[in-house]
CSV table of C-alpha atoms in Angstrom, one decimal:
chain,number,residue,atom,x,y,z
A,1,MET,CA,123.7,88.5,104.7
A,2,ARG,CA,123.4,90.5,101.5
A,3,ASP,CA,120.4,92.4,102.9
A,4,ARG,CA,122.4,93.5,105.9
A,5,VAL,CA,125.3,94.6,103.6
A,6,ILE,CA,122.9,96.6,101.5
A,7,SER,CA,121.3,98.2,104.6
A,8,TYR,CA,124.6,99.3,106.1
A,9,THR,CA,125.9,100.5,102.7
A,10,PHE,CA,122.9,102.7,102.4
A,11,PHE,CA,123.3,103.9,105.9
A,12,PHE,CA,127.0,104.7,105.8
A,13,LEU,CA,126.9,106.3,102.3
A,14,GLY,CA,124.0,108.4,103.5
A,15,LEU,CA,126.0,109.6,106.5
A,16,ILE,CA,129.0,110.4,104.4
A,17,LEU,CA,126.8,112.4,102.0
A,18,PHE,CA,125.1,114.1,104.8
A,19,GLY,CA,128.5,115.2,106.2
A,20,PHE,CA,129.4,116.5,102.8
A,21,GLY,CA,126.2,118.5,102.4
A,22,ASN,CA,126.6,120.0,105.9
A,23,ALA,CA,130.2,121.0,105.1
A,24,MET,CA,129.2,122.7,101.9
A,25,ALA,CA,126.5,124.6,103.7
A,26,VAL,CA,128.9,125.7,106.4
A,27,LYS,CA,131.2,127.2,103.7
A,28,VAL,CA,128.4,129.6,102.8
A,29,LYS,CA,127.0,130.0,106.4
A,30,CYS,CA,126.7,133.8,105.8
A,31,LEU,CA,123.4,132.9,104.1
A,32,GLY,CA,122.1,131.0,107.2
A,33,LEU,CA,122.1,127.4,108.3
A,34,HIS,CA,119.7,124.8,109.5
A,35,PRO,CA,118.9,125.4,113.2
A,36,TRP,CA,121.0,122.5,114.5
A,37,GLU,CA,124.0,123.7,112.4
A,38,VAL,CA,123.4,127.2,113.7
A,39,LEU,CA,123.9,125.9,117.2
A,40,ASN,CA,126.9,123.8,116.3
A,41,VAL,CA,128.6,126.7,114.6
A,42,ALA,CA,127.7,129.1,117.4
A,43,LEU,CA,129.3,126.7,120.0
A,44,PHE,CA,132.4,126.3,117.8
A,45,GLN,CA,132.8,130.1,117.5
A,46,LYS,CA,132.2,130.6,121.2
A,47,PHE,CA,134.2,127.7,122.7
A,48,GLY,CA,136.5,126.3,120.1
A,49,LEU,CA,136.9,122.6,119.2
A,50,THR,CA,135.3,121.8,115.8
A,51,ILE,CA,131.8,122.0,114.4
A,52,GLY,CA,131.8,118.3,114.0
A,53,THR,CA,132.8,117.8,117.6
A,54,TRP,CA,129.9,119.9,118.9
A,55,SER,CA,127.6,117.9,116.6
A,56,ILE,CA,128.8,114.7,118.4
A,57,PHE,CA,128.3,116.3,121.8
A,58,LEU,CA,124.8,117.5,121.1
A,59,GLY,CA,123.9,114.2,119.4
A,60,LEU,CA,125.0,112.1,122.4
A,61,LEU,CA,123.2,114.6,124.7
A,62,LEU,CA,120.0,114.0,122.8
A,63,VAL,CA,120.5,110.3,122.9
A,64,CYS,CA,120.8,110.4,126.7
A,65,VAL,CA,117.6,112.6,127.0
A,66,THR,CA,115.7,110.4,124.6
A,67,TRP,CA,116.8,107.3,126.5
A,68,PHE,CA,115.1,108.5,129.6
A,69,VAL,CA,112.0,109.9,127.7
A,70,LYS,CA,111.4,106.9,125.4
A,71,CYS,CA,114.3,104.5,124.9
A,72,GLU,CA,112.6,102.6,122.1
A,73,TYR,CA,113.9,105.3,119.7
A,74,ILE,CA,117.5,104.5,120.5
A,75,ASN,CA,119.3,101.9,118.5
A,76,ILE,CA,122.7,101.3,116.8
A,77,GLY,CA,121.8,103.6,113.9
A,78,THR,CA,121.2,106.4,116.4
A,79,PHE,CA,124.7,106.1,117.8
A,80,GLY,CA,126.2,105.7,114.4
A,81,ASN,CA,124.5,108.9,113.2
A,82,ALA,CA,125.6,110.8,116.4
A,83,LEU,CA,129.2,109.7,116.2
A,84,LEU,CA,129.9,109.8,112.4
A,85,VAL,CA,128.2,112.8,110.7
A,86,GLY,CA,130.2,115.4,112.6
A,87,PRO,CA,133.6,113.8,111.8
A,88,PHE,CA,132.7,113.4,108.2
A,89,MET,CA,131.8,117.1,108.0
A,90,ASP,CA,135.0,118.0,109.7
A,91,LEU,CA,136.9,115.8,107.3
A,92,PHE,CA,135.4,117.6,104.2
A,93,LEU,CA,136.1,121.0,105.8
A,94,TRP,CA,139.7,119.9,106.6
A,95,LEU,CA,140.3,118.7,103.1
A,96,ASP,CA,139.5,122.3,102.0
A,97,PHE,CA,138.5,121.6,98.5
A,98,LEU,CA,135.0,123.2,98.8
A,99,PRO,CA,134.8,126.8,97.6
A,100,ASP,CA,134.6,129.6,100.1
A,101,ALA,CA,131.8,132.1,100.2
A,102,SER,CA,132.2,134.6,97.4
A,103,HIS,CA,129.3,136.8,98.5
A,104,THR,CA,127.7,136.6,95.1
A,105,TYR,CA,124.8,134.6,93.6
A,106,ILE,CA,127.2,131.6,93.4
A,107,ASP,CA,126.8,131.2,97.2
A,108,TYR,CA,123.0,130.7,96.7
A,109,LEU,CA,123.8,128.0,94.2
A,110,LEU,CA,126.2,126.3,96.6
A,111,LEU,CA,123.7,126.4,99.4
A,112,ALA,CA,120.9,125.0,97.2
A,113,CYS,CA,123.2,122.1,96.2
A,114,ALA,CA,124.0,121.6,99.9
A,115,ILE,CA,120.3,121.4,100.8
A,116,VAL,CA,119.5,119.0,98.0
A,117,ILE,CA,122.5,116.8,98.9
A,118,ALA,CA,121.5,116.7,102.6
A,119,GLY,CA,117.9,115.8,101.6
A,120,ILE,CA,119.1,112.9,99.4
A,121,ALA,CA,121.5,111.8,102.1
A,122,GLY,CA,118.7,111.7,104.7
A,123,GLY,CA,116.5,109.6,102.5
A,124,LEU,CA,119.5,107.3,101.8
A,125,TYR,CA,120.6,106.6,105.3
A,126,VAL,CA,117.0,106.2,106.7
A,127,ALA,CA,116.1,103.8,103.8
A,128,GLY,CA,118.9,101.6,105.1
A,129,GLY,CA,116.6,100.7,108.1
A,130,ILE,CA,119.4,100.9,110.6
A,131,GLY,CA,117.7,103.6,112.7
A,132,ALA,CA,116.8,107.3,113.0
A,133,GLY,CA,119.4,109.9,114.0
A,134,PRO,CA,119.5,111.4,117.5
A,135,ARG,CA,117.6,114.5,116.5
A,136,ASP,CA,114.8,112.6,114.8
A,137,GLY,CA,114.6,110.2,117.7
A,138,PHE,CA,114.5,113.1,120.2
A,139,MET,CA,111.7,114.8,118.3
A,140,LEU,CA,109.7,111.5,118.1
A,141,ALA,CA,110.1,111.1,121.8
A,142,ILE,CA,109.0,114.6,122.5
A,143,SER,CA,106.0,114.1,120.2
A,144,ASP,CA,104.9,111.0,122.1
A,145,ARG,CA,105.4,112.6,125.5
A,146,THR,CA,103.7,115.9,124.8
A,147,LYS,CA,101.0,114.5,122.4
A,148,LEU,CA,102.1,117.1,119.8
A,149,SER,CA,102.1,116.0,116.1
A,150,ILE,CA,105.6,115.1,114.8
A,151,SER,CA,105.7,118.2,112.6
A,152,ARG,CA,104.7,120.5,115.5
A,153,ALA,CA,107.2,118.9,117.8
A,154,ARG,CA,109.9,119.4,115.1
A,155,ILE,CA,108.9,123.1,114.8
A,156,VAL,CA,109.0,123.7,118.6
A,157,VAL,CA,112.4,121.9,119.0
A,158,GLU,CA,114.0,123.6,116.1
A,159,LEU,CA,112.7,127.0,117.2
A,160,VAL,CA,114.2,126.5,120.7
A,161,VAL,CA,117.5,125.4,119.1
A,162,LEU,CA,117.5,128.3,116.7
A,163,VAL,CA,116.9,130.9,119.5
A,164,ILE,CA,119.8,129.4,121.6
A,165,GLY,CA,122.1,129.4,118.5
A,166,TYR,CA,121.1,132.9,117.7
A,167,PHE,CA,121.9,134.3,121.1
A,168,LEU,CA,125.2,132.5,121.1
A,169,GLY,CA,126.1,134.3,117.8
A,170,GLY,CA,125.3,131.6,115.3
A,171,PRO,CA,124.7,132.3,111.6
A,172,VAL,CA,121.0,133.0,111.3
A,173,PHE,CA,119.9,134.5,108.0
A,174,VAL,CA,117.2,134.2,105.4
A,175,ALA,CA,118.2,130.6,104.3
A,176,THR,CA,117.7,129.3,107.9
A,177,PHE,CA,114.0,129.6,107.5
A,178,PHE,CA,113.9,127.7,104.2
A,179,PHE,CA,116.0,124.7,105.1
A,180,SER,CA,113.2,122.5,106.4
A,181,LEU,CA,110.7,123.8,103.7
A,182,ILE,CA,113.1,122.6,100.9
A,183,GLN,CA,114.9,119.7,102.5
A,184,SER,CA,111.9,117.9,103.9
A,185,PRO,CA,110.2,117.3,100.6
A,186,ILE,CA,113.4,116.1,99.0
A,187,PHE,CA,114.0,113.8,101.9
A,188,GLN,CA,110.5,112.3,101.5
A,189,VAL,CA,110.9,111.7,97.8
A,190,MET,CA,114.4,110.2,98.1
A,191,LEU,CA,113.3,108.0,101.0
A,192,LYS,CA,110.6,106.4,98.9
A,193,PHE,CA,113.1,106.0,96.0
A,194,PHE,CA,115.8,104.4,98.1
A,195,ARG,CA,113.4,102.1,99.9
A,196,ARG,CA,112.1,100.8,96.5
A,197,LEU,CA,115.7,100.4,95.4
A,198,ARG,CA,116.7,98.5,98.5
A,199,SER,CA,113.6,96.3,98.2
A,200,SER,CA,114.4,95.5,94.6
A,201,LEU,CA,118.0,94.7,95.4
A,202,THR,CA,117.1,92.3,98.2
A,203,GLN,CA,114.3,90.8,96.1
A,204,GLU,CA,116.8,90.0,93.3
A,205,GLN,CA,119.0,88.2,95.9
A,206,ALA,CA,116.0,86.2,97.1
A,207,GLU,CA,115.2,85.2,93.5
A,208,VAL,CA,118.8,84.1,92.9
A,209,LYS,CA,118.7,81.9,96.0
A,210,VAL,CA,115.5,80.2,94.8
């Protein structure tokens, strides 16, 4: 029971933190955003609703596509990610306590913090073991179907998303091309850290039972 509580705690805290990091990045979107957020913001600017709502729509669309391509990558964590990250981001934007873009060097510091936070959040929720997000599941399915490596599948998918977002008027700038380069290594390090932490917490519980 405690193992499950720890897993879901990691998962939900990671999603909340991910929404916070995305909200912080959106505040300084003039510097550029991650390709998926470029598309979410572009759809928001073009058609209304909220950025988080478009995140949900796209997430559920990817879940549907992945289901038909390779359904083994769909689980409860996939739906949780698709349905919760967007609303958490909207909540933090609605609370309006994050600083707006100042068009100074401070914006770069805020964006750097946002990227680090999102990297930590990704490692935290994946370490929970509840399941990958809809975008990750989609890229894994594409990798399996096309025989491309996971990294190449990610590059291809994100380039397509970026082009669509750009032509819809999304915020593409220099930081857009550094998101994955910076965020991915942070994610890898934090994933290992949180997996060890989760393992140690569950091991302590097992020892107590003995």
